[in-house]
Amino acid sequence: MRIDGVDDPNAWWRCPENFDAPLVLFIDWDQEMFVFGQRDLYLRRIEEHTNTFIQLEQWFTASGQTRVTVVGPLRVKQWLKDMFQGMSSENLYLHLLGLSMLRHVQERPLTSADLEDYFRTQS
């Protein structure tokens, strides 16, 4: 039995640099439910659509935050960081951009062209 991507010599998990400096951020419980769904319903889909590994850990803080650790390609980690920051922004444009980014990774895979377009508009 062959699992898709396992034999791919260029798979992201075979590149040691993708494990350097994982993205670590803290989100509120309500944002976790909104992004990942009840019982992390959308977690696997977001991982597959971004080619990342995402670990969620409940932290005992006053605000009940969740620690999110993301391992994967650098540009995808930056994209996800911008998505989370945008969704929690009070700036309406950034908030809507973050929501649009979330909808994208919930519905379809993130492509190199998507990343190129996004980073080109950010510079």
Short mmCIF file of N, CA and C in Angstrom, two decimals:
data_model
loop_
_atom_site.label_atom_id
_atom_site.label_comp_id
_atom_site.label_asym_id
_atom_site.label_seq_id
_atom_site.Cartn_x
_atom_site.Cartn_y
_atom_site.Cartn_z
N MET A 1 0.84 -1.17 0.00
CA MET A 1 0.00 0.00 0.00
C MET A 1 0.89 1.24 0.00
N ARG A 2 0.59 2.18 -0.87
CA ARG A 2 1.36 3.41 -0.98
C ARG A 2 0.52 4.57 -0.50
N ILE A 3 1.07 5.38 0.38
CA ILE A 3 0.39 6.58 0.85
C ILE A 3 0.91 7.74 0.01
N ASP A 4 0.01 8.53 -0.54
CA ASP A 4 0.41 9.64 -1.39
C ASP A 4 1.44 10.54 -0.72
N GLY A 5 2.51 10.82 -1.45
CA GLY A 5 3.53 11.74 -0.98
C GLY A 5 4.62 11.12 -0.14
N VAL A 6 4.41 9.94 0.42
CA VAL A 6 5.39 9.35 1.31
C VAL A 6 6.70 9.04 0.58
N ASP A 7 6.62 8.60 -0.65
CA ASP A 7 7.82 8.26 -1.40
C ASP A 7 8.41 9.45 -2.16
N ASP A 8 7.80 10.62 -2.03
CA ASP A 8 8.26 11.80 -2.73
C ASP A 8 9.54 12.32 -2.09
N PRO A 9 10.67 12.29 -2.83
CA PRO A 9 11.94 12.75 -2.23
C PRO A 9 11.94 14.26 -1.97
N ASN A 10 11.01 15.01 -2.57
CA ASN A 10 10.95 16.46 -2.38
C ASN A 10 9.86 16.87 -1.40
N ALA A 11 9.27 15.93 -0.67
CA ALA A 11 8.21 16.24 0.28
C ALA A 11 8.75 17.21 1.34
N TRP A 12 7.91 18.11 1.81
CA TRP A 12 8.36 19.16 2.73
C TRP A 12 8.97 18.60 4.01
N TRP A 13 8.49 17.47 4.47
CA TRP A 13 9.00 16.91 5.73
C TRP A 13 10.38 16.27 5.58
N ARG A 14 10.87 16.17 4.37
CA ARG A 14 12.22 15.64 4.14
C ARG A 14 13.27 16.75 4.10
N CYS A 15 12.86 17.99 4.26
CA CYS A 15 13.77 19.14 4.25
C CYS A 15 13.97 19.61 5.69
N PRO A 16 15.16 19.41 6.25
CA PRO A 16 15.40 19.78 7.66
C PRO A 16 15.11 21.24 7.96
N GLU A 17 15.32 22.14 6.98
CA GLU A 17 15.09 23.56 7.25
C GLU A 17 13.63 23.87 7.54
N ASN A 18 12.71 23.00 7.12
CA ASN A 18 11.30 23.23 7.40
C ASN A 18 10.97 23.00 8.88
N PHE A 19 11.90 22.42 9.62
CA PHE A 19 11.68 22.17 11.04
C PHE A 19 12.38 23.20 11.91
N ASP A 20 13.17 24.08 11.27
CA ASP A 20 13.82 25.16 12.00
C ASP A 20 12.78 26.23 12.32
N ALA A 21 12.87 26.78 13.48
CA ALA A 21 12.02 27.89 13.91
C ALA A 21 10.54 27.67 13.61
N PRO A 22 9.92 26.72 14.29
CA PRO A 22 8.47 26.54 14.08
C PRO A 22 7.72 27.81 14.48
N LEU A 23 6.61 28.04 13.83
CA LEU A 23 5.75 29.17 14.16
C LEU A 23 4.99 28.81 15.43
N VAL A 24 5.09 29.64 16.44
CA VAL A 24 4.36 29.43 17.69
C VAL A 24 3.57 30.69 17.98
N LEU A 25 2.27 30.53 18.15
CA LEU A 25 1.44 31.66 18.51
C LEU A 25 0.34 31.20 19.45
N PHE A 26 -0.26 32.15 20.13
CA PHE A 26 -1.33 31.85 21.08
C PHE A 26 -2.62 32.48 20.58
N ILE A 27 -3.68 31.69 20.58
CA ILE A 27 -4.98 32.19 20.15
C ILE A 27 -6.00 31.92 21.25
N ASP A 28 -7.04 32.73 21.25
CA ASP A 28 -8.12 32.54 22.22
C ASP A 28 -8.97 31.34 21.85
N TRP A 29 -9.68 30.82 22.82
CA TRP A 29 -10.50 29.62 22.63
C TRP A 29 -11.53 29.82 21.53
N ASP A 30 -12.18 31.00 21.51
CA ASP A 30 -13.20 31.23 20.50
C ASP A 30 -12.61 31.27 19.09
N GLN A 31 -11.40 31.80 18.95
CA GLN A 31 -10.75 31.80 17.65
C GLN A 31 -10.36 30.37 17.25
N GLU A 32 -9.93 29.57 18.21
CA GLU A 32 -9.63 28.16 17.93
C GLU A 32 -10.87 27.45 17.40
N MET A 33 -12.01 27.66 18.04
CA MET A 33 -13.25 27.02 17.59
C MET A 33 -13.63 27.49 16.19
N PHE A 34 -13.44 28.79 15.93
CA PHE A 34 -13.79 29.35 14.63
C PHE A 34 -12.90 28.79 13.52
N VAL A 35 -11.61 28.68 13.77
CA VAL A 35 -10.65 28.22 12.75
C VAL A 35 -10.67 26.71 12.59
N PHE A 36 -10.57 25.99 13.70
CA PHE A 36 -10.39 24.55 13.63
C PHE A 36 -11.67 23.75 13.88
N GLY A 37 -12.72 24.39 14.35
CA GLY A 37 -13.98 23.71 14.56
C GLY A 37 -14.04 22.94 15.86
N GLN A 38 -15.25 22.52 16.18
CA GLN A 38 -15.47 21.69 17.37
C GLN A 38 -14.68 20.40 17.25
N ARG A 39 -13.95 20.05 18.31
CA ARG A 39 -13.10 18.84 18.31
C ARG A 39 -12.12 18.83 17.15
N ASP A 40 -11.67 20.02 16.76
CA ASP A 40 -10.67 20.19 15.71
C ASP A 40 -11.08 19.55 14.38
N LEU A 41 -12.35 19.70 14.07
CA LEU A 41 -12.93 19.13 12.86
C LEU A 41 -12.18 19.51 11.59
N TYR A 42 -11.70 20.77 11.49
CA TYR A 42 -11.05 21.24 10.26
C TYR A 42 -9.53 21.19 10.33
N LEU A 43 -8.97 20.75 11.44
CA LEU A 43 -7.51 20.76 11.60
C LEU A 43 -6.80 19.97 10.52
N ARG A 44 -7.20 18.74 10.30
CA ARG A 44 -6.55 17.88 9.31
C ARG A 44 -6.64 18.48 7.90
N ARG A 45 -7.79 19.02 7.57
CA ARG A 45 -7.97 19.61 6.24
C ARG A 45 -7.04 20.81 6.05
N ILE A 46 -6.91 21.66 7.08
CA ILE A 46 -6.02 22.82 6.98
C ILE A 46 -4.58 22.35 6.85
N GLU A 47 -4.20 21.32 7.61
CA GLU A 47 -2.84 20.77 7.47
C GLU A 47 -2.60 20.27 6.05
N GLU A 48 -3.54 19.53 5.51
CA GLU A 48 -3.38 18.99 4.15
C GLU A 48 -3.32 20.11 3.12
N HIS A 49 -4.15 21.12 3.27
CA HIS A 49 -4.21 22.20 2.29
C HIS A 49 -3.04 23.16 2.38
N THR A 50 -2.29 23.12 3.49
CA THR A 50 -1.13 24.00 3.62
C THR A 50 0.19 23.23 3.67
N ASN A 51 0.13 21.91 3.61
CA ASN A 51 1.35 21.09 3.71
C ASN A 51 2.15 21.42 4.96
N THR A 52 1.46 21.43 6.09
CA THR A 52 2.09 21.71 7.37
C THR A 52 1.65 20.69 8.40
N PHE A 53 2.31 20.72 9.54
CA PHE A 53 1.87 19.97 10.71
C PHE A 53 1.51 21.01 11.76
N ILE A 54 0.30 20.94 12.29
CA ILE A 54 -0.18 21.91 13.27
C ILE A 54 -0.52 21.18 14.56
N GLN A 55 0.07 21.66 15.65
CA GLN A 55 -0.22 21.07 16.96
C GLN A 55 -0.92 22.10 17.82
N LEU A 56 -2.01 21.70 18.43
CA LEU A 56 -2.77 22.57 19.33
C LEU A 56 -2.61 22.08 20.75
N GLU A 57 -2.28 23.00 21.66
CA GLU A 57 -2.12 22.64 23.07
C GLU A 57 -2.89 23.65 23.91
N GLN A 58 -3.73 23.16 24.79
CA GLN A 58 -4.43 24.04 25.72
C GLN A 58 -3.42 24.53 26.76
N TRP A 59 -3.44 25.81 27.02
CA TRP A 59 -2.55 26.40 28.02
C TRP A 59 -3.39 26.95 29.15
N PHE A 60 -2.87 26.82 30.33
CA PHE A 60 -3.58 27.30 31.51
C PHE A 60 -3.22 28.76 31.74
N THR A 61 -3.88 29.61 31.01
CA THR A 61 -3.70 31.05 31.17
C THR A 61 -5.01 31.65 31.61
N ALA A 62 -4.96 32.87 32.07
CA ALA A 62 -6.17 33.54 32.56
C ALA A 62 -7.22 33.64 31.46
N SER A 63 -6.76 33.80 30.22
CA SER A 63 -7.72 33.95 29.13
C SER A 63 -8.03 32.63 28.43
N GLY A 64 -7.44 31.53 28.89
CA GLY A 64 -7.73 30.22 28.30
C GLY A 64 -7.24 30.08 26.87
N GLN A 65 -6.04 30.52 26.62
CA GLN A 65 -5.50 30.48 25.27
C GLN A 65 -5.02 29.10 24.86
N THR A 66 -4.92 28.92 23.55
CA THR A 66 -4.40 27.70 22.96
C THR A 66 -3.08 28.02 22.28
N ARG A 67 -2.08 27.21 22.54
CA ARG A 67 -0.79 27.37 21.87
C ARG A 67 -0.86 26.62 20.55
N VAL A 68 -0.56 27.32 19.46
CA VAL A 68 -0.57 26.75 18.12
C VAL A 68 0.87 26.69 17.64
N THR A 69 1.35 25.49 17.30
CA THR A 69 2.69 25.32 16.77
C THR A 69 2.57 24.77 15.36
N VAL A 70 3.21 25.46 14.42
CA VAL A 70 3.13 25.08 13.01
C VAL A 70 4.53 24.77 12.50
N VAL A 71 4.67 23.59 11.89
CA VAL A 71 5.93 23.17 11.28
C VAL A 71 5.66 22.98 9.79
N GLY A 72 6.54 23.52 8.97
CA GLY A 72 6.37 23.40 7.52
C GLY A 72 7.21 24.42 6.80
N PRO A 73 6.98 24.58 5.52
CA PRO A 73 7.76 25.53 4.71
C PRO A 73 7.62 26.97 5.24
N LEU A 74 8.71 27.71 5.18
CA LEU A 74 8.78 29.05 5.75
C LEU A 74 7.69 29.98 5.22
N ARG A 75 7.51 30.03 3.92
CA ARG A 75 6.53 30.94 3.34
C ARG A 75 5.10 30.59 3.75
N VAL A 76 4.82 29.31 3.90
CA VAL A 76 3.49 28.90 4.35
C VAL A 76 3.28 29.29 5.81
N LYS A 77 4.32 29.12 6.63
CA LYS A 77 4.20 29.53 8.03
C LYS A 77 3.94 31.03 8.12
N GLN A 78 4.63 31.82 7.31
CA GLN A 78 4.40 33.27 7.31
C GLN A 78 2.98 33.59 6.86
N TRP A 79 2.51 32.87 5.86
CA TRP A 79 1.15 33.08 5.35
C TRP A 79 0.12 32.79 6.45
N LEU A 80 0.32 31.67 7.17
CA LEU A 80 -0.60 31.31 8.26
C LEU A 80 -0.53 32.32 9.40
N LYS A 81 0.67 32.80 9.70
CA LYS A 81 0.82 33.82 10.74
C LYS A 81 0.03 35.06 10.36
N ASP A 82 0.17 35.50 9.12
CA ASP A 82 -0.57 36.67 8.64
C ASP A 82 -2.08 36.42 8.69
N MET A 83 -2.50 35.20 8.39
CA MET A 83 -3.91 34.85 8.44
C MET A 83 -4.45 35.02 9.87
N PHE A 84 -3.75 34.46 10.85
CA PHE A 84 -4.19 34.57 12.24
C PHE A 84 -4.18 36.02 12.72
N GLN A 85 -3.12 36.75 12.39
CA GLN A 85 -3.04 38.15 12.80
C GLN A 85 -4.14 38.97 12.15
N GLY A 86 -4.41 38.69 10.88
CA GLY A 86 -5.46 39.42 10.19
C GLY A 86 -6.83 39.17 10.80
N MET A 87 -7.12 37.92 11.11
CA MET A 87 -8.43 37.59 11.67
C MET A 87 -8.66 38.27 13.02
N SER A 88 -7.60 38.50 13.78
CA SER A 88 -7.77 39.12 15.09
C SER A 88 -7.54 40.64 15.05
N SER A 89 -7.30 41.19 13.87
CA SER A 89 -7.05 42.62 13.73
C SER A 89 -8.35 43.43 13.83
N GLU A 90 -8.23 44.63 14.38
CA GLU A 90 -9.36 45.55 14.42
C GLU A 90 -9.47 46.33 13.12
N ASN A 91 -8.43 46.29 12.30
CA ASN A 91 -8.46 46.93 10.98
C ASN A 91 -9.36 46.09 10.09
N LEU A 92 -10.41 46.68 9.56
CA LEU A 92 -11.41 45.95 8.79
C LEU A 92 -10.80 45.25 7.57
N TYR A 93 -9.92 45.93 6.85
CA TYR A 93 -9.29 45.32 5.67
C TYR A 93 -8.50 44.08 6.06
N LEU A 94 -7.65 44.20 7.10
CA LEU A 94 -6.84 43.05 7.52
C LEU A 94 -7.71 41.92 8.06
N HIS A 95 -8.78 42.28 8.77
CA HIS A 95 -9.69 41.27 9.31
C HIS A 95 -10.35 40.48 8.18
N LEU A 96 -10.85 41.19 7.17
CA LEU A 96 -11.49 40.51 6.03
C LEU A 96 -10.48 39.70 5.23
N LEU A 97 -9.26 40.20 5.10
CA LEU A 97 -8.21 39.44 4.41
C LEU A 97 -7.91 38.15 5.17
N GLY A 98 -7.79 38.22 6.49
CA GLY A 98 -7.56 37.03 7.30
C GLY A 98 -8.68 36.01 7.15
N LEU A 99 -9.92 36.48 7.15
CA LEU A 99 -11.07 35.57 6.97
C LEU A 99 -11.06 34.94 5.58
N SER A 100 -10.68 35.71 4.58
CA SER A 100 -10.58 35.19 3.21
C SER A 100 -9.50 34.12 3.12
N MET A 101 -8.38 34.34 3.79
CA MET A 101 -7.29 33.37 3.80
C MET A 101 -7.74 32.08 4.48
N LEU A 102 -8.47 32.22 5.59
CA LEU A 102 -8.99 31.04 6.29
C LEU A 102 -9.93 30.26 5.40
N ARG A 103 -10.85 30.94 4.76
CA ARG A 103 -11.79 30.25 3.87
C ARG A 103 -11.04 29.50 2.77
N HIS A 104 -9.99 30.11 2.26
CA HIS A 104 -9.20 29.49 1.20
C HIS A 104 -8.64 28.14 1.66
N VAL A 105 -7.97 28.12 2.83
CA VAL A 105 -7.33 26.86 3.27
C VAL A 105 -8.33 25.85 3.81
N GLN A 106 -9.54 26.29 4.12
CA GLN A 106 -10.56 25.32 4.50
C GLN A 106 -11.17 24.65 3.28
N GLU A 107 -11.16 25.34 2.14
CA GLU A 107 -11.82 24.83 0.94
C GLU A 107 -10.91 24.17 -0.08
N ARG A 108 -9.68 24.67 -0.21
CA ARG A 108 -8.81 24.14 -1.27
C ARG A 108 -7.34 24.31 -0.88
N PRO A 109 -6.47 23.53 -1.52
CA PRO A 109 -5.04 23.61 -1.20
C PRO A 109 -4.42 24.96 -1.56
N LEU A 110 -3.48 25.37 -0.76
CA LEU A 110 -2.71 26.57 -1.00
C LEU A 110 -1.64 26.22 -2.04
N THR A 111 -1.54 26.99 -3.10
CA THR A 111 -0.59 26.71 -4.17
C THR A 111 0.56 27.71 -4.15
N SER A 112 1.60 27.39 -4.90
CA SER A 112 2.72 28.32 -5.05
C SER A 112 2.25 29.64 -5.65
N ALA A 113 1.32 29.57 -6.58
CA ALA A 113 0.79 30.78 -7.20
C ALA A 113 0.04 31.63 -6.17
N ASP A 114 -0.70 30.99 -5.27
CA ASP A 114 -1.39 31.73 -4.21
C ASP A 114 -0.39 32.48 -3.34
N LEU A 115 0.70 31.79 -2.98
CA LEU A 115 1.72 32.41 -2.15
C LEU A 115 2.39 33.57 -2.89
N GLU A 116 2.73 33.37 -4.18
CA GLU A 116 3.34 34.41 -4.97
C GLU A 116 2.45 35.65 -5.02
N ASP A 117 1.18 35.45 -5.31
CA ASP A 117 0.23 36.54 -5.40
C ASP A 117 0.13 37.29 -4.07
N TYR A 118 0.03 36.52 -2.98
CA TYR A 118 -0.12 37.14 -1.67
C TYR A 118 1.11 37.97 -1.31
N PHE A 119 2.30 37.40 -1.42
CA PHE A 119 3.50 38.12 -1.02
C PHE A 119 3.82 39.28 -1.96
N ARG A 120 3.41 39.18 -3.20
CA ARG A 120 3.61 40.28 -4.14
C ARG A 120 2.74 41.46 -3.72
N THR A 121 1.50 41.21 -3.30
CA THR A 121 0.62 42.30 -2.88
C THR A 121 1.03 42.89 -1.54
N GLN A 122 1.75 42.12 -0.72
CA GLN A 122 2.18 42.61 0.59
C GLN A 122 3.42 43.48 0.52
N SER A 123 4.18 43.36 -0.57
CA SER A 123 5.42 44.14 -0.66
C SER A 123 5.22 45.48 -1.31
#
